[in-house]
PDB file of C-alpha atoms in Angstrom:
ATOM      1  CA  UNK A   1      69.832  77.729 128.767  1.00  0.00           C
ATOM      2  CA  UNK A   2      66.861  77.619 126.548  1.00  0.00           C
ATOM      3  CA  UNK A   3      65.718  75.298 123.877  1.00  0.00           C
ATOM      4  CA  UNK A   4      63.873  76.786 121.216  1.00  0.00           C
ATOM      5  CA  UNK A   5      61.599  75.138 118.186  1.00  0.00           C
ATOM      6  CA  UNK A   6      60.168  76.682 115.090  1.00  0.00           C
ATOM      7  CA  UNK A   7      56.868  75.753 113.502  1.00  0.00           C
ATOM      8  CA  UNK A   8      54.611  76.629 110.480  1.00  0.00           C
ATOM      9  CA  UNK A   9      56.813  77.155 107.505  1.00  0.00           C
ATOM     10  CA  UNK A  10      55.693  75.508 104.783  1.00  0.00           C
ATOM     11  CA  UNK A  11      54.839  76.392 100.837  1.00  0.00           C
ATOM     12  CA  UNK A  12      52.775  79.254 100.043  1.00  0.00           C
ATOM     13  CA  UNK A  13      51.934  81.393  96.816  1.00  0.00           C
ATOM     14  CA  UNK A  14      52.803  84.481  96.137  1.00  0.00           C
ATOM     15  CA  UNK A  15      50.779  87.449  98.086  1.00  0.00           C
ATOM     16  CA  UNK A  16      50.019  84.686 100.935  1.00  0.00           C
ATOM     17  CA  UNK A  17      50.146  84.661 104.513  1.00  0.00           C
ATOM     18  CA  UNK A  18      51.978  82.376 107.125  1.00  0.00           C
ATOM     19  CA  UNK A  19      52.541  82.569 110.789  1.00  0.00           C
ATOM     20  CA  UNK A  20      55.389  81.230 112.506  1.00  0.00           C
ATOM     21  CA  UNK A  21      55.632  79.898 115.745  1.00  0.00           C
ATOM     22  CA  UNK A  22      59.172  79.756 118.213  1.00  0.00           C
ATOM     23  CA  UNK A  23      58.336  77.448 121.387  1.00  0.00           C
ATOM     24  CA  UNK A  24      61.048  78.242 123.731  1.00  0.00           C
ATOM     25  CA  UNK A  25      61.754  75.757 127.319  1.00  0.00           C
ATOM     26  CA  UNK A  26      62.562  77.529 130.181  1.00  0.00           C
ATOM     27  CA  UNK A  27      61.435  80.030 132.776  1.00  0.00           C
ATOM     28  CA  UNK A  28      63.948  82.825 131.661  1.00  0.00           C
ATOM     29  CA  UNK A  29      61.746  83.524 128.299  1.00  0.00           C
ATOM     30  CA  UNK A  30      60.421  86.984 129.328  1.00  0.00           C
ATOM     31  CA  UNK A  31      64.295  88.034 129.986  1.00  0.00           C
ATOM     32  CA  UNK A  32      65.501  87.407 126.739  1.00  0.00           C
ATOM     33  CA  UNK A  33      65.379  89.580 123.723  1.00  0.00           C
ATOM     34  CA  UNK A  34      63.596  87.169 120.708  1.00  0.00           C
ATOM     35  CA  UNK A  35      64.791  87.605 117.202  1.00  0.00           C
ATOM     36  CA  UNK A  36      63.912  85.985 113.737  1.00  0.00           C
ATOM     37  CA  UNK A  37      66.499  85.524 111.053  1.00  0.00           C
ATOM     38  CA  UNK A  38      66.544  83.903 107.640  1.00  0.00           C
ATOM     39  CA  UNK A  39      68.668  82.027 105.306  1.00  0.00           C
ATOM     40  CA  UNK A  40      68.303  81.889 101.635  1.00  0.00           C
ATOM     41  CA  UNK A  41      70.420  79.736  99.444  1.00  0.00           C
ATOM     42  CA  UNK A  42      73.628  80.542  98.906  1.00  0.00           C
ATOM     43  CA  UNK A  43      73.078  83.651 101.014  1.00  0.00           C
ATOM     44  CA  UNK A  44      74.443  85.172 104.289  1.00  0.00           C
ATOM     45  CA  UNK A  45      72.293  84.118 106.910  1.00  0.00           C
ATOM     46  CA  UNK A  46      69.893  88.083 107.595  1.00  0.00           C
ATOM     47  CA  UNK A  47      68.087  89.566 110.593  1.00  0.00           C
ATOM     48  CA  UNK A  48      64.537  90.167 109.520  1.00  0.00           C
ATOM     49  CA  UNK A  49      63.038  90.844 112.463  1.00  0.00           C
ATOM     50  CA  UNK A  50      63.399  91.457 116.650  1.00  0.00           C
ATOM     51  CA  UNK A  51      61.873  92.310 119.521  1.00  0.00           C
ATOM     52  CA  UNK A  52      62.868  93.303 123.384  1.00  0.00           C
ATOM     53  CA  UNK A  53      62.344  90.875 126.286  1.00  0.00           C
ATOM     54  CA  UNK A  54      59.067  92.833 127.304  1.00  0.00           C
ATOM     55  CA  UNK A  55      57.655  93.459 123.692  1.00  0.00           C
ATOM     56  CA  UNK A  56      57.969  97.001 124.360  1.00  0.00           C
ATOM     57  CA  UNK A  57      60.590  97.350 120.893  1.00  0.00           C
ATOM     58  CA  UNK A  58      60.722  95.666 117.789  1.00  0.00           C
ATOM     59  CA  UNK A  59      62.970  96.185 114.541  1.00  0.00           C
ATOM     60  CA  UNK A  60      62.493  95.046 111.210  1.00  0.00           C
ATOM     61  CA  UNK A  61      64.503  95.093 108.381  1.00  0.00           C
ATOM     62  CA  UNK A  62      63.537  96.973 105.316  1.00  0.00           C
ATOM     63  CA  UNK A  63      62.977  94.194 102.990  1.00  0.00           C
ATOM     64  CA  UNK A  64      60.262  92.733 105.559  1.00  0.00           C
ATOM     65  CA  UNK A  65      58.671  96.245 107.163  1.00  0.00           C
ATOM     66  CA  UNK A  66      55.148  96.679 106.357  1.00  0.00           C
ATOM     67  CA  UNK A  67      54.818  92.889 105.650  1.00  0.00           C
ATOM     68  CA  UNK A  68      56.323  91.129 108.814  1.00  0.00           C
ATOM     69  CA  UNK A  69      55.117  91.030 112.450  1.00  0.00           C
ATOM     70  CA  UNK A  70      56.711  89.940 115.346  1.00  0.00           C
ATOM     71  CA  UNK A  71      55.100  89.233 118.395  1.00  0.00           C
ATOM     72  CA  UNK A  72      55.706  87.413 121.971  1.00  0.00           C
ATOM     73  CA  UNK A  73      53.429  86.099 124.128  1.00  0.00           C
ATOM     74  CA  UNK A  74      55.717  85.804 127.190  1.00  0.00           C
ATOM     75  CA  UNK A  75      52.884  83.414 129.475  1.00  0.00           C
ATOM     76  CA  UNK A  76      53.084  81.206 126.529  1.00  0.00           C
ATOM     77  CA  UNK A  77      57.232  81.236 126.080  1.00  0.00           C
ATOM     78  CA  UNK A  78      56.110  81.877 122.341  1.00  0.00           C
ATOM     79  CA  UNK A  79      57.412  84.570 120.028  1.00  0.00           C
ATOM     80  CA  UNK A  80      55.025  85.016 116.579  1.00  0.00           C
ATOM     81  CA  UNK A  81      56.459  86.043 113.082  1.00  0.00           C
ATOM     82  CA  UNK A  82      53.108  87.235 110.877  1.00  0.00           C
ATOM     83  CA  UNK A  83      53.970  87.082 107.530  1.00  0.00           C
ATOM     84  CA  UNK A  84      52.002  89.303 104.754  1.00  0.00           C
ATOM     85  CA  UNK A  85      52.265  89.865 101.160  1.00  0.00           C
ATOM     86  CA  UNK A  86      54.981  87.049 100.547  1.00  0.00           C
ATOM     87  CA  UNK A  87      57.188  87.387  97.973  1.00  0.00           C
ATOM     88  CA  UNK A  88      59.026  84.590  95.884  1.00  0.00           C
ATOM     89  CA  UNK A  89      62.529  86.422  97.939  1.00  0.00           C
ATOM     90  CA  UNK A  90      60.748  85.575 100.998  1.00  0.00           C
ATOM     91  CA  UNK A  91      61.985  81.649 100.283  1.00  0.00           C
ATOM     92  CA  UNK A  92      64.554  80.629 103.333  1.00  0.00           C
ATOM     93  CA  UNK A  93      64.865  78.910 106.098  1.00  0.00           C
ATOM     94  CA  UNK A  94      63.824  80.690 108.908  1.00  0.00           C
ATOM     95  CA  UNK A  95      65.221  80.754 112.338  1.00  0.00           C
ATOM     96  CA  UNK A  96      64.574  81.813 115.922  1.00  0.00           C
ATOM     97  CA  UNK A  97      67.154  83.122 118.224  1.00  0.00           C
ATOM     98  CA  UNK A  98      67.440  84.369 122.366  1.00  0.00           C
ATOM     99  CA  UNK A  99      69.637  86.780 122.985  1.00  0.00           C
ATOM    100  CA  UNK A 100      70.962  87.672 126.658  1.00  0.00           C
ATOM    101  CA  UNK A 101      71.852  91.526 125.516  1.00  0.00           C
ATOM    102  CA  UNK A 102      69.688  94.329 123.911  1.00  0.00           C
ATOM    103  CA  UNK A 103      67.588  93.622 120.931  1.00  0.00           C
ATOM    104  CA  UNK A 104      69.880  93.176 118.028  1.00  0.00           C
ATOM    105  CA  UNK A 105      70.055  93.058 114.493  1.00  0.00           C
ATOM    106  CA  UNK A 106      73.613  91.192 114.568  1.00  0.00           C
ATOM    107  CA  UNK A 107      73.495  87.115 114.433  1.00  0.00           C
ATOM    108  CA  UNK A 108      76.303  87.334 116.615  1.00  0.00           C
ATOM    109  CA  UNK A 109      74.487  88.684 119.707  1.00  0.00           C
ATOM    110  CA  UNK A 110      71.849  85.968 120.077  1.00  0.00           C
ATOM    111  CA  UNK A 111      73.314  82.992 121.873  1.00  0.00           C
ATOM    112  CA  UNK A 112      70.374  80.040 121.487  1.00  0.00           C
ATOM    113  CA  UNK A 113      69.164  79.122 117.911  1.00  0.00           C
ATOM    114  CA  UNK A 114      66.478  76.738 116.623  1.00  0.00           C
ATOM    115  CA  UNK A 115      66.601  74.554 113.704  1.00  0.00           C
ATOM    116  CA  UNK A 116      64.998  76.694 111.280  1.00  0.00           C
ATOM    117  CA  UNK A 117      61.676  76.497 109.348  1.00  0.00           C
ATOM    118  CA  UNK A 118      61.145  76.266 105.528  1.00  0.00           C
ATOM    119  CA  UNK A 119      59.485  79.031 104.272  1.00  0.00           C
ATOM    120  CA  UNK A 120      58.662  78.466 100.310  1.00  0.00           C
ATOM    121  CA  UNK A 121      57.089  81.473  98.678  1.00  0.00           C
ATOM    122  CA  UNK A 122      55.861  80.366  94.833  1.00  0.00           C
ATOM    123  CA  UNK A 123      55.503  82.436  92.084  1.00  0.00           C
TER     124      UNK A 123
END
């Protein structure tokens, strides 16, 4: 069982940068694959980014590849999202999920969620 809490969404212009942080409790970090989704109003709730327990692989989703970053710091129970060149499309709530199986793009394979971030891109 982990706990998990997002930090540093907030509002940002267009072309900006912001870095979200996912504090997770627990010893087990480092054995669980870390992935970031998003949810945009009225919208499906869409992988954006992964990685693997060790760091070692990491997926991203076209819409964010280029742009996004995700990172872990496993001492620190911390995975990292960078995020580059926002775009107005960018705008969502943001979550962070553990997953006991392989790195996944699926929702459905992560079992522990935070509470999500706002992440406000303006125009």
């Amino acid at each position: 069982q982990v706990q998990l809490v997002e930090s540093g969404g907030g509002l940002v212009q267009a072309g900006g940068s912001l870095r979200l942080s996912c504090a997770a409790s627990g010893r087990t970090f480092s054995s669980y694959a870390m992935g970031w989704f998003r949810q945009a109003p009225g919208k499906e709730r869409e992988f954006v980014e992964a990685i693997s327990s060790s760091g070692g692989s990491t997926y991203y989703a076209d819409s964010v590849k280029g742009r996004f970053t995700i990172s872990r710091d496993n001492a620190k129970n911390t995975v990292y999202l960078q995020m580059n060149s926002l775009k107005p499309e960018d705008t969502a709530v943001y979550y962070c999920a553990a997953g006991f199986s392989a790195t996944s793009t699926n929702p459905r394979m992560y079992n522990y969620w935070g509470q999500g971030t706002q992440v406000t891109v303006s125009a």
